[in-house]
Amino acid sequence: MKKENSRRIFLKNLSLATFSALALSGCNMKKVDEFLQKNFRTLTKKEVDDLIKNLVIEYKEKYHKDFHLSAKPALEETLFGYALDLSRCIGCRRCVYACVKENNQSRNPQIHWIQVLQMEKEKGIDFAYSTVQYNPETVPDKDHFYVPIGCQQCRNPQCIKVCPAKATWQEPDGIVVIDYNWCIGCRYCMAACPYGARHFNWGEPNVPAEEINTEMHYLGNRPRMKGVVEKCTFCVQRTREGKYPACVEICPVGARKFGNLLDPESEVRYILANKRVLVLKQELNTQPKFYYFFGI
Amino acid sequence: MKDKNYKNIKIPVIILMLFCFLILSCDDKKSDGNETHKVSALKNSSKKPEKTNEYAVEAPPFSDGIFPCTDCHKSFPPNPVKRELVKWHDDISAIFNHDKENRWCLDCHDVNNRDSLKLASGKLLDFKESYKLCGQCHGEKLRDWKVGVHGKRTGEWNGKREYLLCVHCHNPHSPKFKELKPEPPPMRQIDIK
């Protein structure tokens, strides 16, 4: 009896010691807090506010800039949809870099949320005859057409089903988001995504302080860490404020259309009703809210 | 002896149960928690402004100093004869490639008032409405343009929007969309460290 008691006391003291050691080294404590943080969706308003406040301080320390970090929830009566005119797109890649800049994608190692595939007019949409590496003097090339691909914002997203941590989910406005603090980096979602739309931070992401976009959303373009997955969020930090996504705004040919699928007056609804529309890999039943169409 | 074994097991089991409880309590609750500050998507939509025939457009893309045209044109008489221009606008004459055989400057520009465009009917048109001019011959494009599908609108997806004019993208004198230099391709996967 006595023996057991002393072991128990020993264990108790040990845990106490480690805990106070942790507590004493303040910086580690923040990490512990982060580690113990609840899933974003279960946080109260107050907890969200505290979380945001701490992150803004952290970002300021790192980038020496003032950030605006939003946690604005989905707008009511809104389901975001996107349409891209394949007969207009000229493959200029302006959207790729506008997206990198807006969404603070790592410059080195390089992460691009949008891939522009060049395809052969003769073959039609066939991934076997596509390349992202095309680089002529000018575009468009007369024998090719271009298919930009990012997150297809599926109604039936496989990626969120396989996440063991519930770190990625679909918001009420249809945007599939990731809580980088909850992502454990297992990359199951990347394997499940048929569009290659998710990207992993193999290294420490690197965005020069002078280029960082300080208008941010918790579920969107805030700085990511090494070991987490990221992807397009329809520019949640912009679109929930009424703005167009950065790729729509930059597109010089007006091939990119964005709006509310629940609003019969939106251009996306007009396109669905009046144009020839397709979705990629329809046979997989992912049901994208990203449509390709032929404006002609 | 039995008693002791029981005790040994109890603590880990309780910890395990606590842990399971924690994990379970983490999920399932939908995001409804912070929906107190709901915002309506259609709140600031400017209740269908385009019931009239006019569309809010961005300023016409004139070259610096060229408008008003009459500043210069009032000093000499108009010349309605179809010809190569050499004394002035030779740059436009040189690139002119818009159904060239059948068309000429004064099909679109008014002979007496250079600050206006002109429809086939003879009706004068402000440069801010040049889309109507184009629409005479490209009706389908105009229809798609009005609903924001051909061309482009800027502003807010649920609020105020402005249209780019046809001539922001198509030079009216040589309307084929100009080729662009592409931005660099992505790094090859194997080159990413």
Tab-separated table of C-alpha atoms in Angstrom:
chain	number	residue	atom	x	y	z
A	1	MET	CA	0.000	0.000	0.000
A	2	LYS	CA	2.701	2.428	0.967
A	3	LYS	CA	4.697	1.661	-2.114
A	4	GLU	CA	1.825	2.394	-4.450
A	5	ASN	CA	1.110	5.621	-2.740
A	6	SER	CA	4.593	6.911	-3.239
A	7	ARG	CA	4.470	6.090	-6.928
A	8	ARG	CA	1.259	7.980	-7.270
A	9	ILE	CA	2.738	10.989	-5.580
A	10	PHE	CA	5.752	10.757	-7.800
A	11	LEU	CA	3.607	10.749	-10.914
A	12	LYS	CA	1.544	13.610	-9.639
A	13	ASN	CA	4.600	15.695	-8.975
A	14	LEU	CA	6.060	14.831	-12.319
A	15	SER	CA	3.039	16.042	-14.240
A	16	LEU	CA	2.883	19.129	-12.086
A	17	ALA	CA	6.510	19.836	-12.822
A	18	THR	CA	6.153	19.469	-16.574
A	19	PHE	CA	3.091	21.615	-16.606
A	20	SER	CA	4.672	24.423	-14.645
A	21	ALA	CA	7.772	24.176	-16.792
A	22	LEU	CA	5.583	24.665	-19.810
A	23	ALA	CA	3.736	27.501	-18.169
A	24	LEU	CA	6.988	29.264	-17.279
A	25	SER	CA	8.220	29.317	-20.857
A	26	GLY	CA	5.510	31.693	-22.079
A	27	CYS	CA	5.963	31.072	-25.797
A	28	ASN	CA	5.320	27.391	-25.421
A	29	MET	CA	2.167	28.144	-23.523
A	30	LYS	CA	0.678	29.816	-26.594
A	31	LYS	CA	1.440	26.687	-28.562
A	32	VAL	CA	-0.346	24.653	-25.894
A	33	ASP	CA	-3.317	26.990	-26.107
A	34	GLU	CA	-3.320	26.588	-29.846
A	35	PHE	CA	-3.086	22.861	-29.438
A	36	LEU	CA	-6.026	22.776	-27.091
A	37	GLN	CA	-8.130	25.131	-29.234
A	38	LYS	CA	-11.562	23.811	-30.126
A	39	ASN	CA	-12.807	23.320	-33.652
A	40	PHE	CA	-13.593	26.715	-35.160
A	41	ARG	CA	-17.219	25.800	-35.671
A	42	THR	CA	-17.800	25.168	-31.968
A	43	LEU	CA	-16.245	28.389	-30.715
A	44	THR	CA	-18.406	31.026	-29.081
A	45	LYS	CA	-18.348	34.612	-30.332
A	46	LYS	CA	-16.044	35.567	-27.470
A	47	GLU	CA	-13.660	32.717	-28.177
A	48	VAL	CA	-13.495	33.683	-31.842
A	49	ASP	CA	-12.754	37.286	-30.930
A	50	ASP	CA	-9.930	36.222	-28.618
A	51	LEU	CA	-8.517	33.885	-31.205
A	52	ILE	CA	-8.565	36.611	-33.856
A	53	LYS	CA	-6.958	39.107	-31.486
A	54	ASN	CA	-4.108	36.740	-30.712
A	55	LEU	CA	-3.513	35.873	-34.346
A	56	VAL	CA	-3.377	39.530	-35.338
A	57	ILE	CA	-0.726	40.093	-32.678
A	58	GLU	CA	1.199	37.077	-33.904
A	59	TYR	CA	1.082	38.252	-37.533
A	60	LYS	CA	2.138	41.730	-36.555
A	61	GLU	CA	5.184	40.343	-34.780
A	62	LYS	CA	6.111	38.381	-37.847
A	63	TYR	CA	5.344	40.868	-40.644
A	64	HIS	CA	5.414	44.244	-38.809
A	65	LYS	CA	2.107	45.261	-40.334
A	66	ASP	CA	-1.438	45.819	-39.112
A	67	PHE	CA	-3.795	43.105	-40.232
A	68	HIS	CA	-7.533	42.959	-40.540
A	69	LEU	CA	-8.560	39.390	-39.824
A	70	SER	CA	-12.244	38.697	-40.400
A	71	ALA	CA	-14.321	35.758	-39.213
A	72	LYS	CA	-17.469	36.921	-40.974
A	73	PRO	CA	-19.984	34.091	-41.371
A	74	ALA	CA	-21.800	33.219	-44.576
A	75	LEU	CA	-24.300	35.710	-45.944
A	76	GLU	CA	-27.927	34.655	-45.807
A	77	GLU	CA	-29.699	33.407	-48.918
A	78	THR	CA	-26.404	32.934	-50.665
A	79	LEU	CA	-24.919	29.988	-52.504
A	80	PHE	CA	-21.831	30.972	-54.415
A	81	GLY	CA	-21.328	29.748	-57.956
A	82	TYR	CA	-18.700	30.316	-60.586
A	83	ALA	CA	-18.695	30.077	-64.364
A	84	LEU	CA	-15.745	30.204	-66.747
A	85	ASP	CA	-16.063	30.880	-70.477
A	86	LEU	CA	-13.856	28.433	-72.340
A	87	SER	CA	-14.438	30.234	-75.627
A	88	ARG	CA	-12.987	33.435	-74.147
A	89	CYS	CA	-10.060	32.295	-71.975
A	90	ILE	CA	-6.732	32.944	-73.692
A	91	GLY	CA	-4.467	31.270	-71.106
A	92	CYS	CA	-2.623	34.447	-70.055
A	93	ARG	CA	-2.277	33.280	-66.422
A	94	ARG	CA	-3.098	36.707	-64.982
A	95	CYS	CA	-5.544	34.932	-62.664
A	96	VAL	CA	-2.870	32.580	-61.303
A	97	TYR	CA	-0.711	35.398	-60.000
A	98	ALA	CA	-3.579	37.623	-58.873
A	99	CYS	CA	-4.684	34.660	-56.762
A	100	VAL	CA	-1.203	34.104	-55.327
A	101	LYS	CA	-1.023	37.751	-54.291
A	102	GLU	CA	-4.537	38.064	-52.903
A	103	ASN	CA	-4.387	34.815	-50.997
A	104	ASN	CA	-0.841	34.983	-49.632
A	105	GLN	CA	0.285	31.794	-51.311
A	106	SER	CA	3.862	30.797	-50.591
A	107	ARG	CA	6.254	32.178	-53.214
A	108	ASN	CA	9.021	29.767	-52.382
A	109	PRO	CA	8.303	26.902	-52.146
A	110	GLN	CA	5.853	27.892	-54.848
A	111	ILE	CA	2.139	27.192	-54.424
A	112	HIS	CA	-0.443	28.026	-57.105
A	113	TRP	CA	-4.126	27.439	-56.368
A	114	ILE	CA	-4.998	27.909	-60.050
A	115	GLN	CA	-3.480	25.698	-62.734
A	116	VAL	CA	-4.107	26.699	-66.344
A	117	LEU	CA	-4.151	23.668	-68.605
A	118	GLN	CA	-3.471	24.088	-72.274
A	119	MET	CA	-5.431	21.573	-74.339
A	120	GLU	CA	-5.545	20.689	-78.006
A	121	LYS	CA	-8.538	21.889	-79.980
A	122	GLU	CA	-8.365	18.668	-81.945
A	123	LYS	CA	-8.656	16.477	-78.821
A	124	GLY	CA	-11.187	18.457	-76.843
A	125	ILE	CA	-11.126	18.325	-73.035
A	126	ASP	CA	-8.668	15.510	-72.497
A	127	PHE	CA	-6.282	15.675	-69.564
A	128	ALA	CA	-3.970	13.210	-71.289
A	129	TYR	CA	-3.188	15.859	-73.917
A	130	SER	CA	-2.773	18.812	-71.583
A	131	THR	CA	0.127	20.763	-70.140
A	132	VAL	CA	0.563	23.583	-67.633
A	133	GLN	CA	4.076	24.365	-68.862
A	134	TYR	CA	3.195	26.078	-72.161
A	135	ASN	CA	5.137	29.294	-72.648
A	136	PRO	CA	4.870	30.901	-76.103
A	137	GLU	CA	5.655	34.567	-76.836
A	138	THR	CA	1.947	35.399	-76.929
A	139	VAL	CA	-1.363	33.685	-76.223
A	140	PRO	CA	-3.779	32.395	-77.406
A	141	ASP	CA	-2.193	29.814	-79.657
A	142	LYS	CA	-4.432	29.046	-82.610
A	143	ASP	CA	-4.402	25.251	-82.139
A	144	HIS	CA	-5.055	25.261	-78.402
A	145	PHE	CA	-7.603	26.263	-75.831
A	146	TYR	CA	-7.194	26.781	-72.117
A	147	VAL	CA	-8.848	25.320	-69.027
A	148	PRO	CA	-8.007	26.998	-65.712
A	149	ILE	CA	-8.623	24.661	-62.779
A	150	GLY	CA	-8.888	25.383	-59.078
A	151	CYS	CA	-11.145	24.138	-56.326
A	152	GLN	CA	-14.457	23.177	-57.945
A	153	GLN	CA	-16.367	23.906	-54.707
A	154	CYS	CA	-18.323	20.665	-54.977
A	155	ARG	CA	-21.759	20.275	-53.465
A	156	ASN	CA	-20.716	16.745	-52.694
A	157	PRO	CA	-17.070	17.215	-51.698
A	158	GLN	CA	-15.092	14.034	-51.212
A	159	CYS	CA	-12.286	15.949	-49.511
A	160	ILE	CA	-14.318	16.830	-46.422
A	161	LYS	CA	-15.627	13.307	-46.014
A	162	VAL	CA	-12.196	11.774	-45.622
A	163	CYS	CA	-10.795	14.345	-43.209
A	164	PRO	CA	-10.208	12.517	-39.916
A	165	ALA	CA	-9.893	15.780	-37.995
A	166	LYS	CA	-12.982	17.543	-39.366
A	167	ALA	CA	-10.659	20.385	-40.221
A	168	THR	CA	-12.374	21.045	-43.551
A	169	TRP	CA	-16.062	21.534	-44.203
A	170	GLN	CA	-18.635	23.221	-46.413
A	171	GLU	CA	-20.006	26.539	-45.222
A	172	PRO	CA	-23.685	27.497	-45.630
A	173	ASP	CA	-22.759	29.663	-48.643
A	174	GLY	CA	-21.238	26.605	-50.272
A	175	ILE	CA	-17.566	27.468	-49.818
A	176	VAL	CA	-15.407	24.535	-48.750
A	177	VAL	CA	-12.980	25.883	-46.165
A	178	ILE	CA	-10.080	24.639	-44.063
A	179	ASP	CA	-9.204	25.518	-40.473
A	180	TYR	CA	-5.416	25.515	-40.707
A	181	ASN	CA	-5.159	25.254	-36.929
A	182	TRP	CA	-7.023	21.955	-37.054
A	183	CYS	CA	-5.436	20.464	-40.124
A	184	ILE	CA	-3.134	17.643	-39.094
A	185	GLY	CA	-1.457	17.391	-42.483
A	186	CYS	CA	-2.457	13.814	-43.280
A	187	ARG	CA	-3.283	14.801	-46.889
A	188	TYR	CA	-6.207	12.373	-47.190
A	189	CYS	CA	-8.198	15.244	-48.688
A	190	MET	CA	-5.597	15.708	-51.400
A	191	ALA	CA	-5.881	12.071	-52.339
A	192	ALA	CA	-9.670	12.334	-52.387
A	193	CYS	CA	-9.848	15.454	-54.576
A	194	PRO	CA	-10.190	14.476	-58.257
A	195	TYR	CA	-9.124	17.962	-59.407
A	196	GLY	CA	-5.743	18.317	-57.697
A	197	ALA	CA	-7.085	21.473	-56.148
A	198	ARG	CA	-5.564	21.035	-52.701
A	199	HIS	CA	-1.957	21.942	-51.988
A	200	PHE	CA	0.317	20.950	-49.165
A	201	ASN	CA	2.871	23.127	-47.420
A	202	TRP	CA	5.846	20.791	-47.543
A	203	GLY	CA	8.078	23.590	-46.333
A	204	GLU	CA	7.686	26.737	-44.288
A	205	PRO	CA	5.525	28.993	-46.502
A	206	ASN	CA	7.261	32.179	-47.529
A	207	VAL	CA	5.534	35.459	-48.393
A	208	PRO	CA	7.624	38.658	-48.430
A	209	ALA	CA	6.300	41.121	-45.829
A	210	GLU	CA	6.026	43.899	-48.421
A	211	GLU	CA	3.755	41.742	-50.575
A	212	ILE	CA	1.501	40.288	-47.911
A	213	ASN	CA	-2.212	41.049	-48.207
A	214	THR	CA	-3.347	42.326	-44.816
A	215	GLU	CA	-7.084	41.993	-45.569
A	216	MET	CA	-7.705	38.467	-44.378
A	217	HIS	CA	-10.303	35.923	-43.344
A	218	TYR	CA	-9.701	33.236	-40.723
A	219	LEU	CA	-10.945	30.566	-43.125
A	220	GLY	CA	-9.236	32.088	-46.135
A	221	ASN	CA	-6.003	33.846	-46.923
A	222	ARG	CA	-4.429	34.208	-43.467
A	223	PRO	CA	-0.830	32.950	-43.321
A	224	ARG	CA	-0.535	29.177	-43.327
A	225	MET	CA	1.996	27.021	-41.516
A	226	LYS	CA	4.269	24.259	-42.643
A	227	GLY	CA	2.416	20.954	-42.766
A	228	VAL	CA	-1.101	22.140	-43.575
A	229	VAL	CA	-3.265	21.890	-46.685
A	230	GLU	CA	-4.684	24.913	-48.514
A	231	LYS	CA	-6.864	25.698	-51.527
A	232	CYS	CA	-9.154	28.211	-53.215
A	233	THR	CA	-11.949	29.604	-51.007
A	234	PHE	CA	-13.676	31.739	-53.664
A	235	CYS	CA	-11.734	34.566	-51.971
A	236	VAL	CA	-13.957	34.300	-48.883
A	237	GLN	CA	-12.325	37.457	-47.474
A	238	ARG	CA	-13.583	39.396	-50.523
A	239	THR	CA	-16.796	37.706	-51.567
A	240	ARG	CA	-18.464	37.863	-48.161
A	241	GLU	CA	-17.891	41.620	-48.380
A	242	GLY	CA	-19.616	41.817	-51.764
A	243	LYS	CA	-16.453	41.990	-53.843
A	244	TYR	CA	-15.634	39.745	-56.771
A	245	PRO	CA	-12.882	37.137	-56.342
A	246	ALA	CA	-9.443	38.424	-57.364
A	247	CYS	CA	-9.320	36.168	-60.428
A	248	VAL	CA	-12.621	37.564	-61.720
A	249	GLU	CA	-11.405	41.104	-61.215
A	250	ILE	CA	-8.093	40.623	-63.031
A	251	CYS	CA	-9.330	38.574	-66.011
A	252	PRO	CA	-8.609	40.741	-69.094
A	253	VAL	CA	-11.047	38.874	-71.349
A	254	GLY	CA	-13.980	38.718	-68.928
A	255	ALA	CA	-14.078	34.932	-69.030
A	256	ARG	CA	-14.680	34.546	-65.291
A	257	LYS	CA	-18.162	35.006	-63.825
A	258	PHE	CA	-19.166	34.865	-60.189
A	259	GLY	CA	-22.397	35.267	-58.291
A	260	ASN	CA	-25.222	33.946	-56.178
A	261	LEU	CA	-26.845	30.762	-57.476
A	262	LEU	CA	-29.977	31.559	-55.468
A	263	ASP	CA	-30.413	34.888	-57.248
A	264	PRO	CA	-32.223	34.364	-60.590
A	265	GLU	CA	-30.780	37.671	-61.818
A	266	SER	CA	-27.141	36.648	-61.385
A	267	GLU	CA	-24.955	36.116	-64.429
A	268	VAL	CA	-24.207	32.578	-63.325
A	269	ARG	CA	-27.908	31.706	-63.397
A	270	TYR	CA	-28.249	33.298	-66.827
A	271	ILE	CA	-25.384	31.154	-68.067
A	272	LEU	CA	-26.874	27.953	-66.631
A	273	ALA	CA	-30.161	28.741	-68.342
A	274	ASN	CA	-28.851	29.950	-71.712
A	275	LYS	CA	-25.398	28.540	-72.484
A	276	ARG	CA	-23.829	25.195	-73.138
A	277	VAL	CA	-22.421	24.248	-69.722
A	278	LEU	CA	-20.228	21.438	-68.442
A	279	VAL	CA	-18.560	20.418	-65.194
A	280	LEU	CA	-15.281	18.533	-64.963
A	281	LYS	CA	-15.398	14.799	-64.238
A	282	GLN	CA	-19.168	14.819	-63.972
A	283	GLU	CA	-19.185	11.012	-63.717
A	284	LEU	CA	-17.710	11.216	-60.213
A	285	ASN	CA	-20.837	12.900	-58.858
A	286	THR	CA	-18.869	15.590	-57.044
A	287	GLN	CA	-21.409	18.165	-58.288
A	288	PRO	CA	-19.146	21.183	-58.680
A	289	LYS	CA	-20.435	24.717	-58.291
A	290	PHE	CA	-17.718	25.712	-60.738
A	291	TYR	CA	-19.139	25.563	-64.263
A	292	TYR	CA	-17.407	25.793	-67.597
A	293	PHE	CA	-19.382	27.216	-70.508
A	294	PHE	CA	-19.132	28.283	-74.112
A	295	GLY	CA	-20.121	31.933	-74.562
A	296	ILE	CA	-19.283	31.847	-78.316
B	1	MET	CA	-5.113	-8.630	-4.762
B	2	LYS	CA	-8.219	-8.411	-6.925
B	3	ASP	CA	-9.025	-5.066	-5.510
B	4	LYS	CA	-5.609	-3.713	-6.373
B	5	ASN	CA	-5.838	-4.759	-10.026
B	6	TYR	CA	-9.139	-3.064	-10.347
B	7	LYS	CA	-7.646	0.154	-9.018
B	8	ASN	CA	-4.802	0.025	-11.494
B	9	ILE	CA	-7.137	-0.168	-14.410
B	10	LYS	CA	-9.520	2.470	-13.250
B	11	ILE	CA	-7.381	5.555	-13.786
B	12	PRO	CA	-6.405	4.901	-17.409
B	13	VAL	CA	-9.996	4.027	-18.216
B	14	ILE	CA	-11.263	7.274	-16.793
B	15	ILE	CA	-8.651	9.210	-18.729
B	16	LEU	CA	-9.614	7.381	-21.885
B	17	MET	CA	-13.271	8.111	-21.352
B	18	LEU	CA	-12.574	11.765	-20.686
B	19	PHE	CA	-10.599	11.924	-23.883
B	20	CYS	CA	-13.356	10.342	-25.921
B	21	PHE	CA	-15.796	12.736	-24.417
B	22	LEU	CA	-13.611	15.667	-25.383
B	23	ILE	CA	-13.300	14.500	-28.962
B	24	LEU	CA	-16.986	13.837	-29.303
B	25	SER	CA	-17.934	17.189	-27.923
B	26	CYS	CA	-15.707	18.817	-30.500
B	27	ASP	CA	-17.599	17.978	-33.618
B	28	ASP	CA	-21.171	17.946	-34.862
B	29	LYS	CA	-22.270	21.315	-33.606
B	30	LYS	CA	-22.948	23.251	-36.787
B	31	SER	CA	-21.613	26.739	-37.340
B	32	ASP	CA	-24.877	28.152	-36.016
B	33	GLY	CA	-23.039	29.307	-32.927
B	34	ASN	CA	-21.899	32.542	-34.506
B	35	GLU	CA	-24.856	33.284	-36.690
B	36	THR	CA	-26.016	36.059	-34.436
B	37	HIS	CA	-24.536	38.574	-36.867
B	38	LYS	CA	-26.347	37.338	-39.937
B	39	VAL	CA	-25.997	39.481	-42.997
B	40	SER	CA	-28.344	39.466	-45.917
B	41	ALA	CA	-26.778	38.951	-49.317
B	42	LEU	CA	-29.273	41.089	-51.081
B	43	LYS	CA	-29.232	43.942	-48.625
B	44	ASN	CA	-27.142	46.336	-50.672
B	45	SER	CA	-28.209	45.144	-54.069
B	46	SER	CA	-29.364	48.202	-55.916
B	47	LYS	CA	-32.795	46.861	-56.831
B	48	LYS	CA	-32.331	46.201	-60.547
B	49	PRO	CA	-30.977	49.511	-61.804
B	50	GLU	CA	-30.912	48.470	-65.462
B	51	LYS	CA	-34.606	48.783	-66.281
B	52	THR	CA	-33.781	51.816	-68.415
B	53	ASN	CA	-31.827	51.674	-71.659
B	54	GLU	CA	-28.734	53.166	-70.037
B	55	TYR	CA	-25.916	51.240	-68.408
B	56	ALA	CA	-23.377	52.550	-65.939
B	57	VAL	CA	-20.091	52.249	-67.779
B	58	GLU	CA	-16.473	53.068	-67.143
B	59	ALA	CA	-15.156	56.169	-68.908
B	60	PRO	CA	-14.439	55.657	-72.634
B	61	PRO	CA	-10.743	54.855	-73.185
B	62	PHE	CA	-9.750	57.904	-75.259
B	63	SER	CA	-6.129	58.734	-75.903
B	64	ASP	CA	-4.929	61.676	-73.831
B	65	GLY	CA	-6.018	65.042	-75.179
B	66	ILE	CA	-7.969	63.797	-78.195
B	67	PHE	CA	-11.408	64.627	-76.828
B	68	PRO	CA	-13.313	66.840	-77.528
B	69	CYS	CA	-12.591	66.194	-81.195
B	70	THR	CA	-14.259	69.443	-82.244
B	71	ASP	CA	-11.456	71.458	-80.607
B	72	CYS	CA	-9.451	70.542	-83.652
B	73	HIS	CA	-12.115	69.682	-86.210
B	74	LYS	CA	-13.902	73.048	-85.996
B	75	SER	CA	-10.895	74.657	-87.658
B	76	PHE	CA	-11.366	72.907	-91.026
B	77	PRO	CA	-14.300	71.534	-93.073
B	78	PRO	CA	-15.229	67.844	-92.911
B	79	ASN	CA	-14.288	65.660	-95.837
B	80	PRO	CA	-16.819	62.871	-96.428
B	81	VAL	CA	-14.811	61.172	-99.198
B	82	LYS	CA	-13.654	57.633	-98.388
B	83	ARG	CA	-9.841	57.652	-98.553
B	84	GLU	CA	-6.563	56.812	-96.836
B	85	LEU	CA	-5.931	59.425	-94.172
B	86	VAL	CA	-2.414	60.857	-94.326
B	87	LYS	CA	-2.417	64.268	-92.671
B	88	TRP	CA	-3.844	62.984	-89.416
B	89	HIS	CA	-5.203	59.716	-87.952
B	90	ASP	CA	-2.872	57.901	-90.315
B	91	ASP	CA	-2.322	55.408	-87.471
B	92	ILE	CA	-6.035	54.572	-87.469
B	93	SER	CA	-6.218	54.408	-91.229
B	94	ALA	CA	-3.254	52.041	-91.213
B	95	ILE	CA	-4.713	49.527	-88.754
B	96	PHE	CA	-8.311	49.881	-89.882
B	97	ASN	CA	-9.559	46.337	-90.264
B	98	HIS	CA	-13.235	46.193	-89.397
B	99	ASP	CA	-15.052	44.990	-92.475
B	100	LYS	CA	-12.802	47.396	-94.333
B	101	GLU	CA	-14.235	46.924	-97.853
B	102	ASN	CA	-17.725	47.920	-96.823
B	103	ARG	CA	-17.088	50.411	-94.064
B	104	TRP	CA	-15.625	53.807	-93.500
B	105	CYS	CA	-15.099	56.245	-90.647
B	106	LEU	CA	-18.354	58.083	-91.161
B	107	ASP	CA	-20.498	54.960	-90.764
B	108	CYS	CA	-19.781	55.303	-87.061
B	109	HIS	CA	-18.622	58.900	-86.600
B	110	ASP	CA	-20.888	61.816	-87.427
B	111	VAL	CA	-19.747	64.012	-90.247
B	112	ASN	CA	-20.827	67.298	-88.632
B	113	ASN	CA	-20.380	66.543	-84.960
B	114	ARG	CA	-17.146	64.667	-84.279
B	115	ASP	CA	-17.928	64.530	-80.558
B	116	SER	CA	-20.711	62.068	-81.252
B	117	LEU	CA	-21.062	58.640	-82.704
B	118	LYS	CA	-23.840	57.923	-85.170
B	119	LEU	CA	-26.257	55.046	-85.574
B	120	ALA	CA	-27.366	53.791	-89.001
B	121	SER	CA	-30.648	55.598	-88.390
B	122	GLY	CA	-28.738	58.877	-88.210
B	123	LYS	CA	-29.357	59.184	-84.468
B	124	LEU	CA	-26.408	60.690	-82.604
B	125	LEU	CA	-24.863	58.765	-79.742
B	126	ASP	CA	-22.681	59.736	-76.814
B	127	PHE	CA	-19.339	57.888	-76.623
B	128	LYS	CA	-20.556	56.466	-73.304
B	129	GLU	CA	-23.163	54.532	-75.319
B	130	SER	CA	-20.872	53.128	-77.978
B	131	TYR	CA	-22.172	49.626	-77.141
B	132	LYS	CA	-25.378	50.552	-78.950
B	133	LEU	CA	-23.363	51.283	-82.043
B	134	CYS	CA	-21.695	47.874	-81.895
B	135	GLY	CA	-25.006	46.235	-81.093
B	136	GLN	CA	-26.420	47.219	-84.476
B	137	CYS	CA	-24.321	44.506	-86.065
B	138	HIS	CA	-23.387	42.328	-83.079
B	139	GLY	CA	-26.781	41.933	-81.484
B	140	GLU	CA	-26.099	38.625	-79.775
B	141	LYS	CA	-22.958	39.971	-78.201
B	142	LEU	CA	-24.828	43.005	-76.966
B	143	ARG	CA	-27.488	40.811	-75.412
B	144	ASP	CA	-24.887	38.795	-73.522
B	145	TRP	CA	-23.015	41.942	-72.589
B	146	LYS	CA	-26.113	43.417	-70.948
B	147	VAL	CA	-26.428	40.471	-68.576
B	148	GLY	CA	-22.705	40.594	-67.801
B	149	VAL	CA	-21.821	37.418	-69.680
B	150	HIS	CA	-19.872	38.769	-72.657
B	151	GLY	CA	-17.339	41.340	-71.515
B	152	LYS	CA	-17.069	42.273	-67.905
B	153	ARG	CA	-18.628	44.113	-65.027
B	154	THR	CA	-16.667	45.592	-62.154
B	155	GLY	CA	-17.817	46.514	-58.669
B	156	GLU	CA	-19.785	44.232	-56.358
B	157	TRP	CA	-21.470	40.951	-57.232
B	158	ASN	CA	-24.471	41.911	-55.078
B	159	GLY	CA	-24.390	45.669	-55.446
B	160	LYS	CA	-23.281	48.523	-57.666
B	161	ARG	CA	-21.639	47.458	-60.901
B	162	GLU	CA	-20.116	49.164	-63.892
B	163	TYR	CA	-19.692	47.738	-67.361
B	164	LEU	CA	-16.570	47.791	-69.425
B	165	LEU	CA	-17.497	49.138	-72.866
B	166	CYS	CA	-16.896	46.958	-75.909
B	167	VAL	CA	-14.134	49.372	-76.879
B	168	HIS	CA	-12.262	48.772	-73.609
B	169	CYS	CA	-11.405	45.347	-75.008
B	170	HIS	CA	-11.886	45.769	-78.758
B	171	ASN	CA	-10.272	48.593	-80.660
B	172	PRO	CA	-13.264	49.693	-82.785
B	173	HIS	CA	-10.943	50.159	-85.756
B	174	SER	CA	-9.273	46.772	-85.453
B	175	PRO	CA	-11.537	44.790	-83.164
B	176	LYS	CA	-9.824	41.442	-82.890
B	177	PHE	CA	-8.802	40.958	-79.253
B	178	LYS	CA	-5.057	41.567	-79.014
B	179	GLU	CA	-2.795	38.688	-78.072
B	180	LEU	CA	-1.046	38.910	-74.699
B	181	LYS	CA	2.235	37.763	-73.297
B	182	PRO	CA	1.483	35.013	-70.787
B	183	GLU	CA	2.720	35.159	-67.202
B	184	PRO	CA	5.426	32.574	-66.447
B	185	PRO	CA	4.478	28.904	-66.135
B	186	PRO	CA	4.551	27.284	-62.692
B	187	MET	CA	7.756	25.742	-61.395
B	188	ARG	CA	8.071	22.103	-62.233
B	189	GLN	CA	7.259	19.866	-59.264
B	190	ILE	CA	10.773	18.414	-59.272
B	191	ASP	CA	12.334	21.894	-59.064
B	192	ILE	CA	10.422	22.835	-55.926
B	193	LYS	CA	12.705	22.419	-52.942
